[in-house]
Amino acid sequence: MLSILFIGEINGKIGRRAVQELLPDLIKEHKPDLVIANADNLAHGNGVSEPTIKEMLAAGIDAFTGGDHCFGNTAYLNLYDSGLPLLRPANYSKSAPGKGQMIIEKSGHKILLASLIGQVFMSADHDSPFHEADNILSNLANKNISAIIIDMHAEATSEKIALGHFLDGKVSAILGTHTHVMTADARISPAGTALITDTGLTGLADGVIGVEKDGIIKTFLTQIKTPHVIPESGHAVLNAVALTINPKTKKAVTLKPITKYINIINSPR
């Protein structure tokens, strides 16, 4: 069996600290062949940076998916063409930096990891993730793939669930990201495709989807936008899913949601 650990969207420094503190024990417990994380808000809630990616690689993460904020840190757009295991959504413009899929070899198996972004309630106009998924799958002939993992970064639960039905039996797992709230619908279809609408947040637990709560409440009370503040310490959460896949059939066997809490007192690293 292939064992895969997928960490929900890492938000800022407090999220990275939570990974550093909690991931070693998760690796001991689940013994994953591959550890994946969504890095859309890795660098203080706005895309990625070279130091934050390298920090998470050192912590034990093997590959990263993206989302609507992946190009937010424009000083580091070159990272997407640098050879790092970092994806942006595959259904972005083909002229955008980077790529939306990669084949990762682990434990003698080839795993296809792809990143997609939704269209419903999202701020930019992207190509259809349904058509892009078809394009990705149509190019896999003779590549001896043992598992296919899709990160579907989308706002609408309906769009993620619809994609699950569209790709049912064609991929090993569709793991939703973007809302920062883990959903209670983790399941495996009879055809062997694992689906969870959202894998949740790795970051500030005592806030509003990873952001300091007082400013968000003030915005709702006054209708005046306030800066989003991501504290570097406090009560943190790591959300993830542990997935096992039969490499002979590409079918998911188990899908287990994980939620771990930790108090981040300071930032020693």
C-alpha positions as protocol buffer text, in pm:
chain_id: "A"
residue {
  index: 1
  type: MET
  ca { x: 0 y: 0 z: 0 }
}
residue {
  index: 2
  type: LEU
  ca { x: 100 y: 358 z: -63 }
}
residue {
  index: 3
  type: SER
  ca { x: 64 y: 588 z: 237 }
}
residue {
  index: 4
  type: ILE
  ca { x: 14 y: 958 z: 175 }
}
residue {
  index: 5
  type: LEU
  ca { x: -23 y: 1244 z: 422 }
}
residue {
  index: 6
  type: PHE
  ca { x: -185 y: 1565 z: 292 }
}
residue {
  index: 7
  type: ILE
  ca { x: -164 y: 1874 z: 515 }
}
residue {
  index: 8
  type: GLY
  ca { x: -436 y: 2138 z: 490 }
}
residue {
  index: 9
  type: GLU
  ca { x: -347 y: 2492 z: 385 }
}
residue {
  index: 10
  type: ILE
  ca { x: -50 y: 2621 z: 587 }
}
residue {
  index: 11
  type: ASN
  ca { x: -118 y: 2981 z: 689 }
}
residue {
  index: 12
  type: GLY
  ca { x: 174 y: 3197 z: 796 }
}
residue {
  index: 13
  type: LYS
  ca { x: 452 y: 3148 z: 1045 }
}
residue {
  index: 14
  type: ILE
  ca { x: 230 y: 3000 z: 1315 }
}
residue {
  index: 15
  type: GLY
  ca { x: 119 y: 2735 z: 1065 }
}
residue {
  index: 16
  type: ARG
  ca { x: 479 y: 2656 z: 975 }
}
residue {
  index: 17
  type: ARG
  ca { x: 567 y: 2626 z: 1345 }
}
residue {
  index: 18
  type: ALA
  ca { x: 275 y: 2386 z: 1391 }
}
residue {
  index: 19
  type: VAL
  ca { x: 411 y: 2171 z: 1107 }
}
residue {
  index: 20
  type: GLN
  ca { x: 760 y: 2169 z: 1256 }
}
residue {
  index: 21
  type: GLU
  ca { x: 628 y: 2065 z: 1596 }
}
residue {
  index: 22
  type: LEU
  ca { x: 359 y: 1815 z: 1496 }
}
residue {
  index: 23
  type: LEU
  ca { x: 470 y: 1657 z: 1167 }
}
residue {
  index: 24
  type: PRO
  ca { x: 750 y: 1439 z: 1311 }
}
residue {
  index: 25
  type: ASP
  ca { x: 502 y: 1247 z: 1528 }
}
residue {
  index: 26
  type: LEU
  ca { x: 254 y: 1217 z: 1240 }
}
residue {
  index: 27
  type: ILE
  ca { x: 529 y: 1069 z: 1024 }
}
residue {
  index: 28
  type: LYS
  ca { x: 615 y: 819 z: 1297 }
}
residue {
  index: 29
  type: GLU
  ca { x: 249 y: 723 z: 1335 }
}
residue {
  index: 30
  type: HIS
  ca { x: 144 y: 699 z: 970 }
}
residue {
  index: 31
  type: LYS
  ca { x: 478 y: 624 z: 801 }
}
residue {
  index: 32
  type: PRO
  ca { x: 382 y: 808 z: 481 }
}
residue {
  index: 33
  type: ASP
  ca { x: 562 y: 742 z: 155 }
}
residue {
  index: 34
  type: LEU
  ca { x: 476 y: 1098 z: 50 }
}
residue {
  index: 35
  type: VAL
  ca { x: 389 y: 1415 z: 244 }
}
residue {
  index: 36
  type: ILE
  ca { x: 204 y: 1689 z: 54 }
}
residue {
  index: 37
  type: ALA
  ca { x: 87 y: 2031 z: 175 }
}
residue {
  index: 38
  type: ASN
  ca { x: -110 y: 2318 z: 28 }
}
residue {
  index: 39
  type: ALA
  ca { x: 123 y: 2621 z: 34 }
}
residue {
  index: 40
  type: ASP
  ca { x: -114 y: 2890 z: -93 }
}
residue {
  index: 41
  type: ASN
  ca { x: -70 y: 3105 z: 221 }
}
residue {
  index: 42
  type: LEU
  ca { x: 265 y: 2973 z: 336 }
}
residue {
  index: 43
  type: ALA
  ca { x: 454 y: 3306 z: 351 }
}
residue {
  index: 44
  type: HIS
  ca { x: 255 y: 3510 z: 602 }
}
residue {
  index: 45
  type: GLY
  ca { x: -74 y: 3433 z: 433 }
}
residue {
  index: 46
  type: ASN
  ca { x: 35 y: 3546 z: 87 }
}
residue {
  index: 47
  type: GLY
  ca { x: 189 y: 3292 z: -148 }
}
residue {
  index: 48
  type: VAL
  ca { x: 532 y: 3143 z: -94 }
}
residue {
  index: 49
  type: SER
  ca { x: 894 y: 3246 z: -51 }
}
residue {
  index: 50
  type: GLU
  ca { x: 1217 y: 3054 z: -95 }
}
residue {
  index: 51
  type: PRO
  ca { x: 1295 y: 3050 z: 278 }
}
residue {
  index: 52
  type: THR
  ca { x: 947 y: 2924 z: 373 }
}
residue {
  index: 53
  type: ILE
  ca { x: 945 y: 2649 z: 109 }
}
residue {
  index: 54
  type: LYS
  ca { x: 1292 y: 2531 z: 214 }
}
residue {
  index: 55
  type: GLU
  ca { x: 1187 y: 2546 z: 578 }
}
residue {
  index: 56
  type: MET
  ca { x: 893 y: 2314 z: 510 }
}
residue {
  index: 57
  type: LEU
  ca { x: 1103 y: 2079 z: 297 }
}
residue {
  index: 58
  type: ALA
  ca { x: 1339 y: 2047 z: 593 }
}
residue {
  index: 59
  type: ALA
  ca { x: 1039 y: 1977 z: 818 }
}
residue {
  index: 60
  type: GLY
  ca { x: 948 y: 1672 z: 609 }
}
residue {
  index: 61
  type: ILE
  ca { x: 709 y: 1792 z: 337 }
}
residue {
  index: 62
  type: ASP
  ca { x: 787 y: 1649 z: -8 }
}
residue {
  index: 63
  type: ALA
  ca { x: 563 y: 1852 z: -241 }
}
residue {
  index: 64
  type: PHE
  ca { x: 337 y: 2157 z: -245 }
}
residue {
  index: 65
  type: THR
  ca { x: 13 y: 2251 z: -419 }
}
residue {
  index: 66
  type: GLY
  ca { x: -120 y: 2603 z: -476 }
}
residue {
  index: 67
  type: GLY
  ca { x: -430 y: 2815 z: -511 }
}
residue {
  index: 68
  type: ASP
  ca { x: -558 y: 3166 z: -568 }
}
residue {
  index: 69
  type: HIS
  ca { x: -281 y: 3332 z: -363 }
}
residue {
  index: 70
  type: CYS
  ca { x: 9 y: 3132 z: -505 }
}
residue {
  index: 71
  type: PHE
  ca { x: 145 y: 3431 z: -701 }
}
residue {
  index: 72
  type: GLY
  ca { x: 73 y: 3681 z: -423 }
}
residue {
  index: 73
  type: ASN
  ca { x: 439 y: 3715 z: -327 }
}
residue {
  index: 74
  type: THR
  ca { x: 560 y: 3849 z: -662 }
}
residue {
  index: 75
  type: ALA
  ca { x: 925 y: 3863 z: -553 }
}
residue {
  index: 76
  type: TYR
  ca { x: 933 y: 3483 z: -565 }
}
residue {
  index: 77
  type: LEU
  ca { x: 750 y: 3401 z: -888 }
}
residue {
  index: 78
  type: ASN
  ca { x: 1075 y: 3248 z: -1015 }
}
residue {
  index: 79
  type: LEU
  ca { x: 1033 y: 2963 z: -764 }
}
residue {
  index: 80
  type: TYR
  ca { x: 766 y: 2807 z: -984 }
}
residue {
  index: 81
  type: ASP
  ca { x: 1023 y: 2743 z: -1257 }
}
residue {
  index: 82
  type: SER
  ca { x: 1313 y: 2663 z: -1025 }
}
residue {
  index: 83
  type: GLY
  ca { x: 1276 y: 2287 z: -1003 }
}
residue {
  index: 84
  type: LEU
  ca { x: 1132 y: 2293 z: -652 }
}
residue {
  index: 85
  type: PRO
  ca { x: 838 y: 2051 z: -596 }
}
residue {
  index: 86
  type: LEU
  ca { x: 590 y: 2340 z: -609 }
}
residue {
  index: 87
  type: LEU
  ca { x: 270 y: 2355 z: -814 }
}
residue {
  index: 88
  type: ARG
  ca { x: 34 y: 2632 z: -918 }
}
residue {
  index: 89
  type: PRO
  ca { x: -316 y: 2546 z: -1042 }
}
residue {
  index: 90
  type: ALA
  ca { x: -299 y: 2359 z: -1373 }
}
residue {
  index: 91
  type: ASN
  ca { x: -598 y: 2549 z: -1512 }
}
residue {
  index: 92
  type: TYR
  ca { x: -422 y: 2885 z: -1480 }
}
residue {
  index: 93
  type: SER
  ca { x: -316 y: 3048 z: -1804 }
}
residue {
  index: 94
  type: LYS
  ca { x: -53 y: 2844 z: -1985 }
}
residue {
  index: 95
  type: SER
  ca { x: 164 y: 3156 z: -1995 }
}
residue {
  index: 96
  type: ALA
  ca { x: 175 y: 3171 z: -1613 }
}
residue {
  index: 97
  type: PRO
  ca { x: 496 y: 3064 z: -1438 }
}
residue {
  index: 98
  type: GLY
  ca { x: 536 y: 2705 z: -1330 }
}
residue {
  index: 99
  type: LYS
  ca { x: 331 y: 2393 z: -1385 }
}
residue {
  index: 100
  type: GLY
  ca { x: 14 y: 2242 z: -1245 }
}
residue {
  index: 101
  type: GLN
  ca { x: 113 y: 1876 z: -1220 }
}
residue {
  index: 102
  type: MET
  ca { x: 412 y: 1660 z: -1145 }
}
residue {
  index: 103
  type: ILE
  ca { x: 502 y: 1295 z: -1123 }
}
residue {
  index: 104
  type: ILE
  ca { x: 674 y: 1205 z: -796 }
}
residue {
  index: 105
  type: GLU
  ca { x: 863 y: 877 z: -753 }
}
residue {
  index: 106
  type: LYS
  ca { x: 840 y: 733 z: -403 }
}
residue {
  index: 107
  type: SER
  ca { x: 898 y: 380 z: -272 }
}
residue {
  index: 108
  type: GLY
  ca { x: 926 y: 247 z: -625 }
}
residue {
  index: 109
  type: HIS
  ca { x: 595 y: 400 z: -736 }
}
residue {
  index: 110
  type: LYS
  ca { x: 503 y: 695 z: -957 }
}
residue {
  index: 111
  type: ILE
  ca { x: 244 y: 930 z: -806 }
}
residue {
  index: 112
  type: LEU
  ca { x: 78 y: 1201 z: -1013 }
}
residue {
  index: 113
  type: LEU
  ca { x: 2 y: 1514 z: -811 }
}
residue {
  index: 114
  type: ALA
  ca { x: -209 y: 1784 z: -974 }
}
residue {
  index: 115
  type: SER
  ca { x: -336 y: 2121 z: -851 }
}
residue {
  index: 116
  type: LEU
  ca { x: -667 y: 2265 z: -977 }
}
residue {
  index: 117
  type: ILE
  ca { x: -863 y: 2580 z: -892 }
}
residue {
  index: 118
  type: GLY
  ca { x: -1237 y: 2630 z: -902 }
}
residue {
  index: 119
  type: GLN
  ca { x: -1442 y: 2884 z: -1096 }
}
residue {
  index: 120
  type: VAL
  ca { x: -1744 y: 2938 z: -870 }
}
residue {
  index: 121
  type: PHE
  ca { x: -1716 y: 3240 z: -634 }
}
residue {
  index: 122
  type: MET
  ca { x: -1345 y: 3275 z: -713 }
}
residue {
  index: 123
  type: SER
  ca { x: -1198 y: 3616 z: -790 }
}
residue {
  index: 124
  type: ALA
  ca { x: -1026 y: 3539 z: -1120 }
}
residue {
  index: 125
  type: ASP
  ca { x: -1142 y: 3383 z: -1444 }
}
residue {
  index: 126
  type: HIS
  ca { x: -978 y: 3042 z: -1479 }
}
residue {
  index: 127
  type: ASP
  ca { x: -1018 y: 2766 z: -1733 }
}
residue {
  index: 128
  type: SER
  ca { x: -1255 y: 2486 z: -1635 }
}
residue {
  index: 129
  type: PRO
  ca { x: -1100 y: 2248 z: -1379 }
}
residue {
  index: 130
  type: PHE
  ca { x: -1318 y: 1973 z: -1528 }
}
residue {
  index: 131
  type: HIS
  ca { x: -1169 y: 2015 z: -1875 }
}
residue {
  index: 132
  type: GLU
  ca { x: -819 y: 2050 z: -1731 }
}
residue {
  index: 133
  type: ALA
  ca { x: -860 y: 1730 z: -1532 }
}
residue {
  index: 134
  type: ASP
  ca { x: -958 y: 1552 z: -1852 }
}
residue {
  index: 135
  type: ASN
  ca { x: -648 y: 1693 z: -2024 }
}
residue {
  index: 136
  type: ILE
  ca { x: -423 y: 1572 z: -1744 }
}
residue {
  index: 137
  type: LEU
  ca { x: -566 y: 1221 z: -1744 }
}
residue {
  index: 138
  type: SER
  ca { x: -553 y: 1192 z: -2123 }
}
residue {
  index: 139
  type: ASN
  ca { x: -173 y: 1225 z: -2114 }
}
residue {
  index: 140
  type: LEU
  ca { x: -101 y: 943 z: -1867 }
}
residue {
  index: 141
  type: ALA
  ca { x: -92 y: 650 z: -2106 }
}
residue {
  index: 142
  type: ASN
  ca { x: 218 y: 428 z: -2067 }
}
residue {
  index: 143
  type: LYS
  ca { x: 350 y: 626 z: -1768 }
}
residue {
  index: 144
  type: ASN
  ca { x: 291 y: 346 z: -1515 }
}
residue {
  index: 145
  type: ILE
  ca { x: 121 y: 570 z: -1258 }
}
residue {
  index: 146
  type: SER
  ca { x: 35 y: 407 z: -924 }
}
residue {
  index: 147
  type: ALA
  ca { x: -177 y: 688 z: -774 }
}
residue {
  index: 148
  type: ILE
  ca { x: -341 y: 1013 z: -885 }
}
residue {
  index: 149
  type: ILE
  ca { x: -392 y: 1288 z: -625 }
}
residue {
  index: 150
  type: ILE
  ca { x: -586 y: 1606 z: -707 }
}
residue {
  index: 151
  type: ASP
  ca { x: -590 y: 1920 z: -489 }
}
residue {
  index: 152
  type: MET
  ca { x: -913 y: 2104 z: -579 }
}
residue {
  index: 153
  type: HIS
  ca { x: -878 y: 2460 z: -447 }
}
residue {
  index: 154
  type: ALA
  ca { x: -1228 y: 2606 z: -456 }
}
residue {
  index: 155
  type: GLU
  ca { x: -1484 y: 2805 z: -260 }
}
residue {
  index: 156
  type: ALA
  ca { x: -1801 y: 2618 z: -355 }
}
residue {
  index: 157
  type: THR
  ca { x: -1858 y: 2280 z: -194 }
}
residue {
  index: 158
  type: SER
  ca { x: -2085 y: 2191 z: -487 }
}
residue {
  index: 159
  type: GLU
  ca { x: -1803 y: 2240 z: -738 }
}
residue {
  index: 160
  type: LYS
  ca { x: -1569 y: 2013 z: -542 }
}
residue {
  index: 161
  type: ILE
  ca { x: -1830 y: 1742 z: -497 }
}
residue {
  index: 162
  type: ALA
  ca { x: -1927 y: 1763 z: -866 }
}
residue {
  index: 163
  type: LEU
  ca { x: -1563 y: 1717 z: -963 }
}
residue {
  index: 164
  type: GLY
  ca { x: -1555 y: 1413 z: -736 }
}
residue {
  index: 165
  type: HIS
  ca { x: -1842 y: 1258 z: -929 }
}
residue {
  index: 166
  type: PHE
  ca { x: -1689 y: 1360 z: -1263 }
}
residue {
  index: 167
  type: LEU
  ca { x: -1358 y: 1189 z: -1179 }
}
residue {
  index: 168
  type: ASP
  ca { x: -1504 y: 900 z: -980 }
}
residue {
  index: 169
  type: GLY
  ca { x: -1303 y: 587 z: -1049 }
}
residue {
  index: 170
  type: LYS
  ca { x: -1052 y: 781 z: -1260 }
}
residue {
  index: 171
  type: VAL
  ca { x: -833 y: 923 z: -980 }
}
residue {
  index: 172
  type: SER
  ca { x: -724 y: 801 z: -638 }
}
residue {
  index: 173
  type: ALA
  ca { x: -821 y: 1110 z: -438 }
}
residue {
  index: 174
  type: ILE
  ca { x: -967 y: 1458 z: -465 }
}
residue {
  index: 175
  type: LEU
  ca { x: -866 y: 1665 z: -164 }
}
residue {
  index: 176
  type: GLY
  ca { x: -1036 y: 2003 z: -130 }
}
residue {
  index: 177
  type: THR
  ca { x: -864 y: 2318 z: -8 }
}
residue {
  index: 178
  type: HIS
  ca { x: -928 y: 2696 z: 18 }
}
residue {
  index: 179
  type: THR
  ca { x: -1197 y: 2754 z: 286 }
}
residue {
  index: 180
  type: HIS
  ca { x: -965 y: 2683 z: 582 }
}
residue {
  index: 181
  type: VAL
  ca { x: -1246 y: 2481 z: 747 }
}
residue {
  index: 182
  type: MET
  ca { x: -1218 y: 2101 z: 751 }
}
residue {
  index: 183
  type: THR
  ca { x: -1540 y: 1934 z: 639 }
}
residue {
  index: 184
  type: ALA
  ca { x: -1697 y: 1623 z: 790 }
}
residue {
  index: 185
  type: ASP
  ca { x: -1757 y: 1439 z: 463 }
}
residue {
  index: 186
  type: ALA
  ca { x: -1441 y: 1232 z: 410 }
}
residue {
  index: 187
  type: ARG
  ca { x: -1539 y: 924 z: 213 }
}
residue {
  index: 188
  type: ILE
  ca { x: -1431 y: 671 z: -47 }
}
residue {
  index: 189
  type: SER
  ca { x: -1665 y: 593 z: -333 }
}
residue {
  index: 190
  type: PRO
  ca { x: -1743 y: 234 z: -440 }
}
residue {
  index: 191
  type: ALA
  ca { x: -1524 y: 305 z: -746 }
}
residue {
  index: 192
  type: GLY
  ca { x: -1226 y: 376 z: -519 }
}
residue {
  index: 193
  type: THR
  ca { x: -1195 y: 756 z: -529 }
}
residue {
  index: 194
  type: ALA
  ca { x: -1137 y: 930 z: -195 }
}
residue {
  index: 195
  type: LEU
  ca { x: -1297 y: 1273 z: -147 }
}
residue {
  index: 196
  type: ILE
  ca { x: -1305 y: 1536 z: 122 }
}
residue {
  index: 197
  type: THR
  ca { x: -1457 y: 1874 z: 40 }
}
residue {
  index: 198
  type: ASP
  ca { x: -1197 y: 2064 z: 244 }
}
residue {
  index: 199
  type: THR
  ca { x: -889 y: 1951 z: 432 }
}
residue {
  index: 200
  type: GLY
  ca { x: -892 y: 2262 z: 650 }
}
residue {
  index: 201
  type: LEU
  ca { x: -630 y: 2492 z: 797 }
}
residue {
  index: 202
  type: THR
  ca { x: -287 y: 2458 z: 947 }
}
residue {
  index: 203
  type: GLY
  ca { x: -240 y: 2782 z: 1138 }
}
residue {
  index: 204
  type: LEU
  ca { x: -408 y: 2997 z: 1402 }
}
residue {
  index: 205
  type: ALA
  ca { x: -692 y: 2805 z: 1568 }
}
residue {
  index: 206
  type: ASP
  ca { x: -820 y: 3088 z: 1788 }
}
residue {
  index: 207
  type: GLY
  ca { x: -911 y: 3321 z: 1503 }
}
residue {
  index: 208
  type: VAL
  ca { x: -1125 y: 3347 z: 1191 }
}
residue {
  index: 209
  type: ILE
  ca { x: -998 y: 3104 z: 924 }
}
residue {
  index: 210
  type: GLY
  ca { x: -640 y: 3161 z: 1036 }
}
residue {
  index: 211
  type: VAL
  ca { x: -654 y: 3537 z: 1092 }
}
residue {
  index: 212
  type: GLU
  ca { x: -666 y: 3732 z: 1421 }
}
residue {
  index: 213
  type: LYS
  ca { x: -1035 y: 3754 z: 1514 }
}
residue {
  index: 214
  type: ASP
  ca { x: -1077 y: 4109 z: 1646 }
}
residue {
  index: 215
  type: GLY
  ca { x: -1005 y: 4280 z: 1316 }
}
residue {
  index: 216
  type: ILE
  ca { x: -1241 y: 4048 z: 1129 }
}
residue {
  index: 217
  type: ILE
  ca { x: -1520 y: 4111 z: 1381 }
}
residue {
  index: 218
  type: LYS
  ca { x: -1461 y: 4487 z: 1350 }
}
residue {
  index: 219
  type: THR
  ca { x: -1502 y: 4460 z: 972 }
}
residue {
  index: 220
  type: PHE
  ca { x: -1836 y: 4281 z: 1013 }
}
residue {
  index: 221
  type: LEU
  ca { x: -1953 y: 4542 z: 1265 }
}
residue {
  index: 222
  type: THR
  ca { x: -1847 y: 4853 z: 1073 }
}
residue {
  index: 223
  type: GLN
  ca { x: -1826 y: 4739 z: 708 }
}
residue {
  index: 224
  type: ILE
  ca { x: -1478 y: 4899 z: 705 }
}
residue {
  index: 225
  type: LYS
  ca { x: -1197 y: 4672 z: 593 }
}
residue {
  index: 226
  type: THR
  ca { x: -921 y: 4618 z: 846 }
}
residue {
  index: 227
  type: PRO
  ca { x: -579 y: 4464 z: 786 }
}
residue {
  index: 228
  type: HIS
  ca { x: -561 y: 4087 z: 825 }
}
residue {
  index: 229
  type: VAL
  ca { x: -320 y: 4004 z: 1107 }
}
residue {
  index: 230
  type: ILE
  ca { x: -169 y: 3656 z: 1144 }
}
residue {
  index: 231
  type: PRO
  ca { x: -10 y: 3620 z: 1489 }
}
residue {
  index: 232
  type: GLU
  ca { x: 318 y: 3430 z: 1507 }
}
residue {
  index: 233
  type: SER
  ca { x: 225 y: 3254 z: 1831 }
}
residue {
  index: 234
  type: GLY
  ca { x: -88 y: 3129 z: 2003 }
}
residue {
  index: 235
  type: HIS
  ca { x: -324 y: 2833 z: 1984 }
}
residue {
  index: 236
  type: ALA
  ca { x: -261 y: 2655 z: 1655 }
}
residue {
  index: 237
  type: VAL
  ca { x: -417 y: 2368 z: 1463 }
}
residue {
  index: 238
  type: LEU
  ca { x: -283 y: 2122 z: 1207 }
}
residue {
  index: 239
  type: ASN
  ca { x: -548 y: 1970 z: 983 }
}
residue {
  index: 240
  type: ALA
  ca { x: -456 y: 1687 z: 747 }
}
residue {
  index: 241
  type: VAL
  ca { x: -576 y: 1361 z: 598 }
}
residue {
  index: 242
  type: ALA
  ca { x: -398 y: 1026 z: 595 }
}
residue {
  index: 243
  type: LEU
  ca { x: -465 y: 830 z: 279 }
}
residue {
  index: 244
  type: THR
  ca { x: -374 y: 478 z: 173 }
}
residue {
  index: 245
  type: ILE
  ca { x: -390 y: 365 z: -190 }
}
residue {
  index: 246
  type: ASN
  ca { x: -353 y: 27 z: -355 }
}
residue {
  index: 247
  type: PRO
  ca { x: -84 y: 96 z: -619 }
}
residue {
  index: 248
  type: LYS
  ca { x: -198 y: -199 z: -832 }
}
residue {
  index: 249
  type: THR
  ca { x: -548 y: -57 z: -880 }
}
residue {
  index: 250
  type: LYS
  ca { x: -490 y: 316 z: -803 }
}
residue {
  index: 251
  type: LYS
  ca { x: -792 y: 289 z: -572 }
}
residue {
  index: 252
  type: ALA
  ca { x: -808 y: 452 z: -230 }
}
residue {
  index: 253
  type: VAL
  ca { x: -839 y: 210 z: 61 }
}
residue {
  index: 254
  type: THR
  ca { x: -856 y: 440 z: 365 }
}
residue {
  index: 255
  type: LEU
  ca { x: -906 y: 814 z: 422 }
}
residue {
  index: 256
  type: LYS
  ca { x: -863 y: 944 z: 776 }
}
residue {
  index: 257
  type: PRO
  ca { x: -905 y: 1311 z: 877 }
}
residue {
  index: 258
  type: ILE
  ca { x: -651 y: 1437 z: 1133 }
}
residue {
  index: 259
  type: THR
  ca { x: -681 y: 1737 z: 1365 }
}
residue {
  index: 260
  type: LYS
  ca { x: -403 y: 1824 z: 1610 }
}
residue {
  index: 261
  type: TYR
  ca { x: -377 y: 2130 z: 1834 }
}
residue {
  index: 262
  type: ILE
  ca { x: -69 y: 2290 z: 1985 }
}
residue {
  index: 263
  type: ASN
  ca { x: 20 y: 2609 z: 2170 }
}
residue {
  index: 264
  type: ILE
  ca { x: 295 y: 2795 z: 1988 }
}
residue {
  index: 265
  type: ILE
  ca { x: 463 y: 2996 z: 2260 }
}
residue {
  index: 266
  type: ASN
  ca { x: 746 y: 3152 z: 2064 }
}
residue {
  index: 267
  type: SER
  ca { x: 941 y: 3110 z: 1742 }
}
residue {
  index: 268
  type: PRO
  ca { x: 1275 y: 2948 z: 1827 }
}
residue {
  index: 269
  type: ARG
  ca { x: 1351 y: 2866 z: 1462 }
}
